[in-house]
Coordinates of C-alpha atoms in Angstrom, one line a residue:
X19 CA -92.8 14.6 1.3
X20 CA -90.5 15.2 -1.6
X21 CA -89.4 18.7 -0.1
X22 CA -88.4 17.2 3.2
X23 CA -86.6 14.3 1.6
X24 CA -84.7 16.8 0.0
X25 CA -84.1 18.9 2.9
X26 CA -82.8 15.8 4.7
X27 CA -80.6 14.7 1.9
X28 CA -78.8 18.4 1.5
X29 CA -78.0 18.2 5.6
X30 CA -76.4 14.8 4.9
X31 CA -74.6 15.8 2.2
X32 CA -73.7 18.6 4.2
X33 CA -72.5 16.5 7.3
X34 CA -70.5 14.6 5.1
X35 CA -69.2 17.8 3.6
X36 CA -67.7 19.1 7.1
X37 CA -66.6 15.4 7.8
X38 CA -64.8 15.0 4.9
X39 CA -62.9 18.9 5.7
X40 CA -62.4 17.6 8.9
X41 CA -60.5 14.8 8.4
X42 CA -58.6 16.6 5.9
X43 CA -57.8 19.4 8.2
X44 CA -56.6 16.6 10.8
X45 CA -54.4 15.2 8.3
X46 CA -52.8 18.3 7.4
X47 CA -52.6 18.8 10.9
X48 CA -51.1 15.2 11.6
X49 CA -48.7 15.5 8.9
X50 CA -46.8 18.9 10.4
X51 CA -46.8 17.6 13.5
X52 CA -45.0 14.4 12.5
X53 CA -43.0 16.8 10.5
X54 CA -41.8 18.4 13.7
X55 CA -41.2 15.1 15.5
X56 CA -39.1 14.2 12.7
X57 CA -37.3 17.3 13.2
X58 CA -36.4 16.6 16.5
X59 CA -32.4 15.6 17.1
X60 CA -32.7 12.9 19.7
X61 CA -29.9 13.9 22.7
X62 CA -26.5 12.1 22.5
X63 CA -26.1 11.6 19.2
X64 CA -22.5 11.6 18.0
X65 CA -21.0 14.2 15.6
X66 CA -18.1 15.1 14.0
X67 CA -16.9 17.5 17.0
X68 CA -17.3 14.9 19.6
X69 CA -14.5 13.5 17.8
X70 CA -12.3 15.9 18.9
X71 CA -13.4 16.7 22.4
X72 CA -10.6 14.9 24.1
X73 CA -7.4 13.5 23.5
X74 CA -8.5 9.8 23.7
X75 CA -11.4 10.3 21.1
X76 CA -8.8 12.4 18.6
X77 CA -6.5 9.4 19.1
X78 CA -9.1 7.3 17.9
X79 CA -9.5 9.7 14.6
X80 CA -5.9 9.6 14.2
X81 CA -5.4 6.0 13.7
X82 CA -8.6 6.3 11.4
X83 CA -6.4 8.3 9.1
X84 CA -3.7 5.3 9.3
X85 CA -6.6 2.6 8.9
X86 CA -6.5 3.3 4.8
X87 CA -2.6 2.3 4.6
X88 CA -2.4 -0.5 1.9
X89 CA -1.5 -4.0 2.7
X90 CA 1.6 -4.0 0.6
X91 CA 3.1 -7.2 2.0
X92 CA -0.3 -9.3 0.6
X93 CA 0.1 -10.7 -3.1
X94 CA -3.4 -9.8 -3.2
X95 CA -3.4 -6.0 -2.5
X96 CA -0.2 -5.2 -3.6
X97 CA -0.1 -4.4 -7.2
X98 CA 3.0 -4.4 -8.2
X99 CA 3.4 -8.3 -7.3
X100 CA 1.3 -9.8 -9.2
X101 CA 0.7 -7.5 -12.3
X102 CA 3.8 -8.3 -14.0
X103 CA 5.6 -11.3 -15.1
X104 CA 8.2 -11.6 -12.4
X105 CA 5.5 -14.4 -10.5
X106 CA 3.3 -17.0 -11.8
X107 CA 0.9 -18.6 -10.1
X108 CA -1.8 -21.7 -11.3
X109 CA -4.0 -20.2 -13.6
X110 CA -7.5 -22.4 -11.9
X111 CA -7.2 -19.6 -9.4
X112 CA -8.8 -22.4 -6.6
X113 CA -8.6 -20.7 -3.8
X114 CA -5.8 -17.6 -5.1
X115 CA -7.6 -15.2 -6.6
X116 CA -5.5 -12.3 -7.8
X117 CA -7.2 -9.4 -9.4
X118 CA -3.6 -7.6 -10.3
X119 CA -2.6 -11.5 -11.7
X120 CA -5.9 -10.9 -14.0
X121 CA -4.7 -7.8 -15.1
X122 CA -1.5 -9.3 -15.9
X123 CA -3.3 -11.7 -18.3
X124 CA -5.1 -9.2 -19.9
X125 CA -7.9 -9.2 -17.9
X126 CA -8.2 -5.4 -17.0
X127 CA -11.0 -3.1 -18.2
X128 CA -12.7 0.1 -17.5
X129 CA -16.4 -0.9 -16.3
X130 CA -15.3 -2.6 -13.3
X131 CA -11.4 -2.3 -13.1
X132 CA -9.4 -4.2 -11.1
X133 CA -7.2 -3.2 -8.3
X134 CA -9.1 -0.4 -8.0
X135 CA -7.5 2.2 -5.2
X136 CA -10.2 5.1 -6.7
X137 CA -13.2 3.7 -4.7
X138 CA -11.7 0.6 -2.7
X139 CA -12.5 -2.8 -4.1
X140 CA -10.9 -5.1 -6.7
X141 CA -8.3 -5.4 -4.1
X142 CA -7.4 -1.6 -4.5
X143 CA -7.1 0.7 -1.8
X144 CA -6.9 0.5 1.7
X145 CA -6.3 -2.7 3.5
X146 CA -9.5 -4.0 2.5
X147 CA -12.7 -3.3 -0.1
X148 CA -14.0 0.2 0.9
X149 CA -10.8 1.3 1.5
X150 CA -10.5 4.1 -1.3
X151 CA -8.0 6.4 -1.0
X152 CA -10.0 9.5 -1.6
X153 CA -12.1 8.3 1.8
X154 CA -8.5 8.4 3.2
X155 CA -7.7 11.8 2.6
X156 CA -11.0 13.1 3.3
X157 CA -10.7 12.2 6.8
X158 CA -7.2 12.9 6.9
X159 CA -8.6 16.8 6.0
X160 CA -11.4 16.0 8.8
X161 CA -8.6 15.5 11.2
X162 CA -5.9 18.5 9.9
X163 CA -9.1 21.1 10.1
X164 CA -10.3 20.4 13.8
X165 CA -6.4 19.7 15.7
X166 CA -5.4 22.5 13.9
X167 CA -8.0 24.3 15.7
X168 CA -6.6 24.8 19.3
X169 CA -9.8 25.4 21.1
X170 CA -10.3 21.8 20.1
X171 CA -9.0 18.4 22.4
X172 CA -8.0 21.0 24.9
X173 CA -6.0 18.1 26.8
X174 CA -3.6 17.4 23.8
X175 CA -0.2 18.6 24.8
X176 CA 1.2 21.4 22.3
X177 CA 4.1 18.8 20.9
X178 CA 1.9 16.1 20.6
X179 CA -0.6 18.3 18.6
X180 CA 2.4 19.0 16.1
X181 CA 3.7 15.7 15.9
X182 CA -0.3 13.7 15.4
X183 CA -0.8 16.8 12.7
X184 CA 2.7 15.9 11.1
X185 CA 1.7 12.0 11.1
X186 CA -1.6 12.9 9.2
X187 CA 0.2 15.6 7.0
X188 CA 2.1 13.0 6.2
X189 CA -0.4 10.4 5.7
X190 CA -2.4 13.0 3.3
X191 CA 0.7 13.2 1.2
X192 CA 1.6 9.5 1.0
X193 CA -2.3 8.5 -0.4
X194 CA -2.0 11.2 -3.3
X195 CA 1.7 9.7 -3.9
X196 CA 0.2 6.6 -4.4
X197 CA -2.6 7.4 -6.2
X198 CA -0.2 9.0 -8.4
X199 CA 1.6 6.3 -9.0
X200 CA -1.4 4.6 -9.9
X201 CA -2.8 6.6 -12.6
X202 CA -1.1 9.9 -13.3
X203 CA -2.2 13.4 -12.5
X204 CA -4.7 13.4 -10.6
X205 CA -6.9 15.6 -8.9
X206 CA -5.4 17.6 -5.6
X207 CA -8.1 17.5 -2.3
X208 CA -6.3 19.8 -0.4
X209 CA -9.7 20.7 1.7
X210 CA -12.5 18.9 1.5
X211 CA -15.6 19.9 -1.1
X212 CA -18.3 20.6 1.1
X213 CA -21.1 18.5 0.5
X214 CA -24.0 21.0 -0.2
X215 CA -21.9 22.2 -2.8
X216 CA -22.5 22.5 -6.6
X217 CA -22.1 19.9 -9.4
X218 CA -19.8 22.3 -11.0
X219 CA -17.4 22.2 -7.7
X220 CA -17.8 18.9 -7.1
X221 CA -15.9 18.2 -10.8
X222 CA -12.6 18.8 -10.0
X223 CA -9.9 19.0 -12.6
X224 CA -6.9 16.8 -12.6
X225 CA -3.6 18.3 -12.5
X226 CA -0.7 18.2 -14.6
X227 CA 1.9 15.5 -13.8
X228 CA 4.6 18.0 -12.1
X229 CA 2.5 20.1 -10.4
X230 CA 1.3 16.6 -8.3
X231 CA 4.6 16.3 -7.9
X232 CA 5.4 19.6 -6.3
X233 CA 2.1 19.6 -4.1
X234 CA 3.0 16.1 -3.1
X235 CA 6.7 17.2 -1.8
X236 CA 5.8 20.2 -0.4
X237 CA 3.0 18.0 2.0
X238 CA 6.2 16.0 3.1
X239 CA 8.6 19.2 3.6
X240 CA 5.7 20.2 5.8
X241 CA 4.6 17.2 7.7
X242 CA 8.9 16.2 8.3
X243 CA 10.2 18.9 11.0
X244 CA 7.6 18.4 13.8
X245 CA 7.9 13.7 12.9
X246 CA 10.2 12.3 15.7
X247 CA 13.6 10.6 14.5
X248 CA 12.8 7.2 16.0
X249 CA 10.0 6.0 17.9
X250 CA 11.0 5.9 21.7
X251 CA 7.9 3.9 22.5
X252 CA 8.4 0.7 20.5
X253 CA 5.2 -1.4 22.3
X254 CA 3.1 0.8 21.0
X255 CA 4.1 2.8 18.7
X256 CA 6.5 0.7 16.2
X257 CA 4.9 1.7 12.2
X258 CA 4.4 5.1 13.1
X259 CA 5.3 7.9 10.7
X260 CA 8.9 9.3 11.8
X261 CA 11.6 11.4 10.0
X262 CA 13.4 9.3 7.9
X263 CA 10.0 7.7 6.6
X264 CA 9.1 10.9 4.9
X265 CA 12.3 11.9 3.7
X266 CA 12.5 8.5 2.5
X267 CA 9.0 8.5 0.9
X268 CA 9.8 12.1 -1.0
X269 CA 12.9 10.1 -2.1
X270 CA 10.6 7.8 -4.1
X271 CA 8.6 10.6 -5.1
X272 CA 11.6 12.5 -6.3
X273 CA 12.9 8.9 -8.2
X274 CA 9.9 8.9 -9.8
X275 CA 9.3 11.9 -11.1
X276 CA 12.8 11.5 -12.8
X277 CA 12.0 8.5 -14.2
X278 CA 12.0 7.6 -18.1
X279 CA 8.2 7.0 -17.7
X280 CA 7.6 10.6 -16.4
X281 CA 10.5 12.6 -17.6
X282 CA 10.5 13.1 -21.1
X283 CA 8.1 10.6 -22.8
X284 CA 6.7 11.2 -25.8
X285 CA 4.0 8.8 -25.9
X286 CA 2.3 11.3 -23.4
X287 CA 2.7 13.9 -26.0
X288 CA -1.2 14.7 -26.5
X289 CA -2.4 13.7 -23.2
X290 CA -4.3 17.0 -22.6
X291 CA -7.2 18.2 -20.5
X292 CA -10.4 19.3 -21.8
X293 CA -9.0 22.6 -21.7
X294 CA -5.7 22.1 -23.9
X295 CA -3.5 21.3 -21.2
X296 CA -0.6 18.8 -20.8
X297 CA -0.6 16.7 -18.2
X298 CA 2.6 14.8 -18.6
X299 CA 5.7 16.9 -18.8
X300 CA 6.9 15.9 -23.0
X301 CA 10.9 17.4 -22.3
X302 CA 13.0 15.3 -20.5
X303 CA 14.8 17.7 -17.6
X304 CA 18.0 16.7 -15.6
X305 CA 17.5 18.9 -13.0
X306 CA 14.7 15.9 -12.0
X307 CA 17.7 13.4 -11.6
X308 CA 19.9 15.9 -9.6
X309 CA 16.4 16.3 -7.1
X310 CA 16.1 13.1 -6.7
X311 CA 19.7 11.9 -6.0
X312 CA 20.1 15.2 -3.4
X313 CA 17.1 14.3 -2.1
X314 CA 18.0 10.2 -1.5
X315 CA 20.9 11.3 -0.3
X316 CA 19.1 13.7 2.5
X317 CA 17.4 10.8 3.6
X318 CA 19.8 8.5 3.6
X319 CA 21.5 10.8 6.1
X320 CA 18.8 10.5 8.1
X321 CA 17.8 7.0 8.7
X322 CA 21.4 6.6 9.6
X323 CA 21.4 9.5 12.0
X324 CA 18.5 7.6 13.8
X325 CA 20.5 4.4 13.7
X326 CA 19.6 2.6 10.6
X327 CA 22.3 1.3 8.7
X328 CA 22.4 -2.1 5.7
X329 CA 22.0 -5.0 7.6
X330 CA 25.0 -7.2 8.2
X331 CA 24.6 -11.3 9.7
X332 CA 25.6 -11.1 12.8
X333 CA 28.0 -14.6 12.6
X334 CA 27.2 -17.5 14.4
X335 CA 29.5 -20.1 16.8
X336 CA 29.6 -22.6 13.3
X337 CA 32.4 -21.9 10.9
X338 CA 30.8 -20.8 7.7
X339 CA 31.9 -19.4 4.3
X340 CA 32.0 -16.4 3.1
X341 CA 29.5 -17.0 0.6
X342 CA 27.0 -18.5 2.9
X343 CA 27.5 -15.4 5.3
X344 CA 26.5 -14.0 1.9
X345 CA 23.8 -15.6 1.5
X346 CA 22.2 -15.3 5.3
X347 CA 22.8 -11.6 5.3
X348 CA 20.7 -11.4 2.2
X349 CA 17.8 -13.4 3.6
X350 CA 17.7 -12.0 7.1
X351 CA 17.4 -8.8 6.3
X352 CA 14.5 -9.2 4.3
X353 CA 13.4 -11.9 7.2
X354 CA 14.6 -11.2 10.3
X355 CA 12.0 -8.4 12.2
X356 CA 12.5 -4.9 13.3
X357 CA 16.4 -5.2 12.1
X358 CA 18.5 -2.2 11.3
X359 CA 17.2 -1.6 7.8
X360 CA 13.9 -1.4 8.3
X361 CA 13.0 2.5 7.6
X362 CA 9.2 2.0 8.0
X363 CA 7.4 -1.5 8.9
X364 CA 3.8 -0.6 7.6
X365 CA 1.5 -1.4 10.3
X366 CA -1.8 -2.1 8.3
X367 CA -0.2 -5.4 7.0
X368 CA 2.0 -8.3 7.6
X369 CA 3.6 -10.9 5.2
X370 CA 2.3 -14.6 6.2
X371 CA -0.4 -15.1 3.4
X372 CA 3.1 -14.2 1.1
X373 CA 4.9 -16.9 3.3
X374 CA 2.1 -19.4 3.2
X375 CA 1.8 -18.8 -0.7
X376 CA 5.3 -18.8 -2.3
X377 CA 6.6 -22.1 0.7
X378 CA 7.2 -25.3 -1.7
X379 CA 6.3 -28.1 0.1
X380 CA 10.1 -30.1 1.7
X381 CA 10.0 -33.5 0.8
X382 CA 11.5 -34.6 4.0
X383 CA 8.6 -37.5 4.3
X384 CA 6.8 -35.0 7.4
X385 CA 3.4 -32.8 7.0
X386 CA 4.0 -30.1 4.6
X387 CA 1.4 -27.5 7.1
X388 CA 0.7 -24.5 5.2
X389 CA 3.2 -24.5 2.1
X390 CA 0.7 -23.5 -0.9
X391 CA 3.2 -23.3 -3.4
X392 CA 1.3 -20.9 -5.6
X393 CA 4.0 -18.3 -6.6
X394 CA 7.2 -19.0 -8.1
X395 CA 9.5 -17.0 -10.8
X396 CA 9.5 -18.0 -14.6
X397 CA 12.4 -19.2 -15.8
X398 CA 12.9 -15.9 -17.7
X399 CA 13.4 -14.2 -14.8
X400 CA 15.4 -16.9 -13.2
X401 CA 17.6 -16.4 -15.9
X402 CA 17.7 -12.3 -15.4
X403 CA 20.1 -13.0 -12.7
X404 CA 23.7 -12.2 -13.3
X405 CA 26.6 -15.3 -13.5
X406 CA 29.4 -15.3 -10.6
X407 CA 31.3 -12.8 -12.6
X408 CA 28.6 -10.1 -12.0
X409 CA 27.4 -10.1 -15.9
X410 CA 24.5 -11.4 -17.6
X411 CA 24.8 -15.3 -18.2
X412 CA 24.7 -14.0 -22.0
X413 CA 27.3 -11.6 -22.0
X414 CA 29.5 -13.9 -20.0
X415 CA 32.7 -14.9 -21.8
X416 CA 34.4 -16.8 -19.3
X417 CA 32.1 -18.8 -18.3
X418 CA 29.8 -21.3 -21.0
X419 CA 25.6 -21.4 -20.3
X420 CA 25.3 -23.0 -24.0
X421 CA 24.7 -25.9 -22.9
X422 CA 22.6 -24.6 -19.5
X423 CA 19.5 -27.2 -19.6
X424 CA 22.2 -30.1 -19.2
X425 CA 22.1 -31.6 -16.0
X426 CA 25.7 -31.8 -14.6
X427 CA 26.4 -33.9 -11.8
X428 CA 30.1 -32.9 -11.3
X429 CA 30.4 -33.7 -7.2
X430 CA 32.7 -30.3 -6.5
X431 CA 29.3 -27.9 -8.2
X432 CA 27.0 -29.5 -6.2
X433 CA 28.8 -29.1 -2.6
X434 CA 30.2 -26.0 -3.3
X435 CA 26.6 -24.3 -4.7
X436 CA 24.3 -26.4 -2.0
X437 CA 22.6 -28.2 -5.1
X438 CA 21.8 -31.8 -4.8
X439 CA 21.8 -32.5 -9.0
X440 CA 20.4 -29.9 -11.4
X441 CA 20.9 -27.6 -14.9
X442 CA 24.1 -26.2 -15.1
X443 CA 22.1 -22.9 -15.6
X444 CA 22.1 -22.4 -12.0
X445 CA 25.7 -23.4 -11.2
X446 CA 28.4 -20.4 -11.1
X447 CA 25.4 -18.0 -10.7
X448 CA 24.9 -14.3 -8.2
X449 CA 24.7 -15.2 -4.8
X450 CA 21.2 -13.5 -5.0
X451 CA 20.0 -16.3 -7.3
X452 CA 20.4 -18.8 -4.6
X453 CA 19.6 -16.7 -2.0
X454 CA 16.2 -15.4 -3.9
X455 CA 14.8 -18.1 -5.7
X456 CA 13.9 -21.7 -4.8
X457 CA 14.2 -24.5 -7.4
X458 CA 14.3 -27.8 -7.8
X459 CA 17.2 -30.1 -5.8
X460 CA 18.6 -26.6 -4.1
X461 CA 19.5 -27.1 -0.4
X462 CA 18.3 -24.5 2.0
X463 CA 20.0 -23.7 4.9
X464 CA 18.1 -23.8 7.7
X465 CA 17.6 -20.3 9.8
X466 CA 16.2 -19.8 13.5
X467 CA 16.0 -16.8 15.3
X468 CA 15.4 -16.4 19.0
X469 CA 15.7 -14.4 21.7
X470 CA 18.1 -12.0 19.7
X471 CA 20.8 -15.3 19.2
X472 CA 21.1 -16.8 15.4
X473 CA 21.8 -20.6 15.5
X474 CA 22.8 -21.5 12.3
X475 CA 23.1 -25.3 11.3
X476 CA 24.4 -26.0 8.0
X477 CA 23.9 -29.7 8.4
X478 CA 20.5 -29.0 8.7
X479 CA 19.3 -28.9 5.1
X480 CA 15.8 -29.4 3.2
X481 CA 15.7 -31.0 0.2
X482 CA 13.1 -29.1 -2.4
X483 CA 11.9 -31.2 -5.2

């Protein structure tokens, strides 16, 4: 009995032995299988080279490279608004939340900084977070390495392929400019790290101040003979990259390189690498100053070539000084759209949150819509403009500010300046004082535009109080 019980228990054990293989076996078996399956690229999925089968899907890329423009016009995204003390705006920050106004106040730091145009958020960047500029040029190298390929969008006509690889050129060269401006040498991308590669080629090296400088230039020397002059097709096509825009923007370049705060200072002086070098030239050059005027001057040349020219107000059927002509010719070419001194419109952003912000509200007794009255100058720079004698209002010996917080009522100041009662600081003043800042008891002049047709009524004034 005992012998067969044992018998019977060594084939069960046995049985559960090969049971136990089995099922591993089938696992092992399961597990490559769904290995494979895995493996398996379903059909029609998209890649990088459908991207550039065609014209219309290139196009498409093309304007990708354009999407990481910055919104310069918003108070928000624009850092150079906000991040010094020429505006102020209410410190509760209810609904205006500036993260350049935060670094103005001290606010910056290097965990999380602000306006941060790196990696895109903070308001840095592109027209929005997850704009960063280094996500700009990598597709702008995306798009240079597969139109510059011509068995690539066979349908793209051979001057449009030059012109689209000039925009993005272009384009390539502007984000490094203004990450430049930014924060100094940077790195170069001049092709894209491929992404299997090391750690040790991942870590690129910045590089010294000038040699941006150079790399920078020579992108817009490239990108500028194949850019048309103007754009012929203005429904579609108005904030494109033309001529003048990149001889204008290697102006800039050029203007800054020559700077005080890149040509010569000191306080760079050991601002090195890991590896010893410099990366901010320490010996001021003129040959930087003679580059950049020769090089303003080229594109000066330029824009008016392709009919730009200082804007000039046109007149209007009412009789109106001199200095209001002035004054209107000031504004409106700041104001008035698409006039003869615009050199490039950037088409990733517009200006109404500006409007709707820095509007004080008229107190004519009607709704005052959208005017937020959240920006407005300091008195300090209020006072930075120059008196009517074209000095500073403390140099000026003819005329007397001593006594410029005094109201002074005098009937002839008020008509002649458009001010209702106020300080004598702002009587005898620059043209662009009036013209540029709103304060209280000035009266504005009233400004429509349609149809191409000014109608001017200088009646038609707005109290601001």
């Amino acid at each position: 009995m005992k012998i067969k019980n044992i018998t019977i228990n060594k084939i069960k054990g046995s049985v559960k032995g090969m049971i136990i293989t089995s099922c591993f076996a089938a696992t092992l078996l399961s597990l490559s299988a769904c290995k494979k399956y895995l493996d398996i690229v379903p059909d029609n999925v998209a890649t990088i080279d459908n991207a550039f089968t065609m014209r219309t899907e290139a196009e498409k890329y093309l304007f990708t490279c354009y999407s990481f423009l910055p919104k310069d016009g918003d108070p928000f995204y624009n850092v150079g608004m906000l991040s010094g003390d020429e505006l102020w705006v209410p410190t509760q920050e209810w609904d205006f939340v500036s993260y350049a106004w935060r670094s103005a106040r001290g606010g910056q730091n290097a965990a999380q900084p602000f306006m941060n145009a790196w990696v895109g958020n903070y308001h840095g960047g592109g027209p929005g977070d997850r704009f960063g500029l280094w996500k700009g040029i990598r597709n702008c190298n995306i798009f240079l390495e597969n139109v510059k390929d011509e068995s690539k969008v066979r349908d793209l006509r051979p001057d449009e392929r030059a012109r689209w690889i000039a925009e993005v050129t272009f384009l390539k060269a502007y984000y490094h400019y203004y990450l430049l401006r930014m924060y100094g040498p940077i790195p170069l991308v001049d092709t894209n790290i491929d992404v299997s590669a090391t750690e040790d080629n991942v870590r690129i090296k910045r590089m010294p101040f000038d040699e941006c400088v150079t790399y920078i230039s020579k992108l817009l020397d490239e990108a500028t003979p194949n850019l048309p002059n103007i754009i012929t097709d203005r429904t579609t096509e108005l904030g494109r990259i033309t001529k003048p825009v990149a001889l204008a923007i290697k102006a800039k370049l050029l203007l800054m390189a020559a700077s005080p705060l890149f040509n010569g200072n000191t306080d760079y002086t050991s601002f090195k690498d890991h590896d010893g070098v410099s990366l901010f030239p320490t010996a001021f050059s003129a040959d930087k100053w003679k580059l950049a005027a020769d090089a303003a001057k080229v594109a000066i040349d330029a824009a008016e070539t392709a009919g730009s020219k200082l804007y000039v107000f046109p007149g209007s059927t009412f009789k109106l000084s001199d200095t209001t002509n002035l004054q209107l010719t000031l504004r409106s070419a700041i104001t008035e759209r698409w006039n003869e001194e615009h050199i490039w419109a950037n088409p990733n952003t517009n200006t109404d949150f500006l409007q709707r912000t820095a509007m004080p509200k008229l107190a004519n007794g009607g709704a005052s819509g959208d005017a937020r009255m959240q920006l407005a100058a300091p008195l300090k720079i209020a006072e930075m403009f120059y008196s009517s004698n074209g000095v500073p209002i403390t140099e000026d010996k003819l005329l007397n500010f001593a006594n410029k917080l005094v109201p002074d009522l005098s009937a002839n100041l008020i008509r002649t300046n458009f001010i209702i009662e106020g300080f004598k600081d702002v009587y005898f003043r620059d043209v662009k004082l009036m013209n540029g800042v709103l304060f209280s008891t000035l009266e504005s002049l009233a400004v429509f535009s349609r149809a191409d047709s000014v109608i001017v009524d200088e009646l038609n004034t707005r109290r601001v109080d």
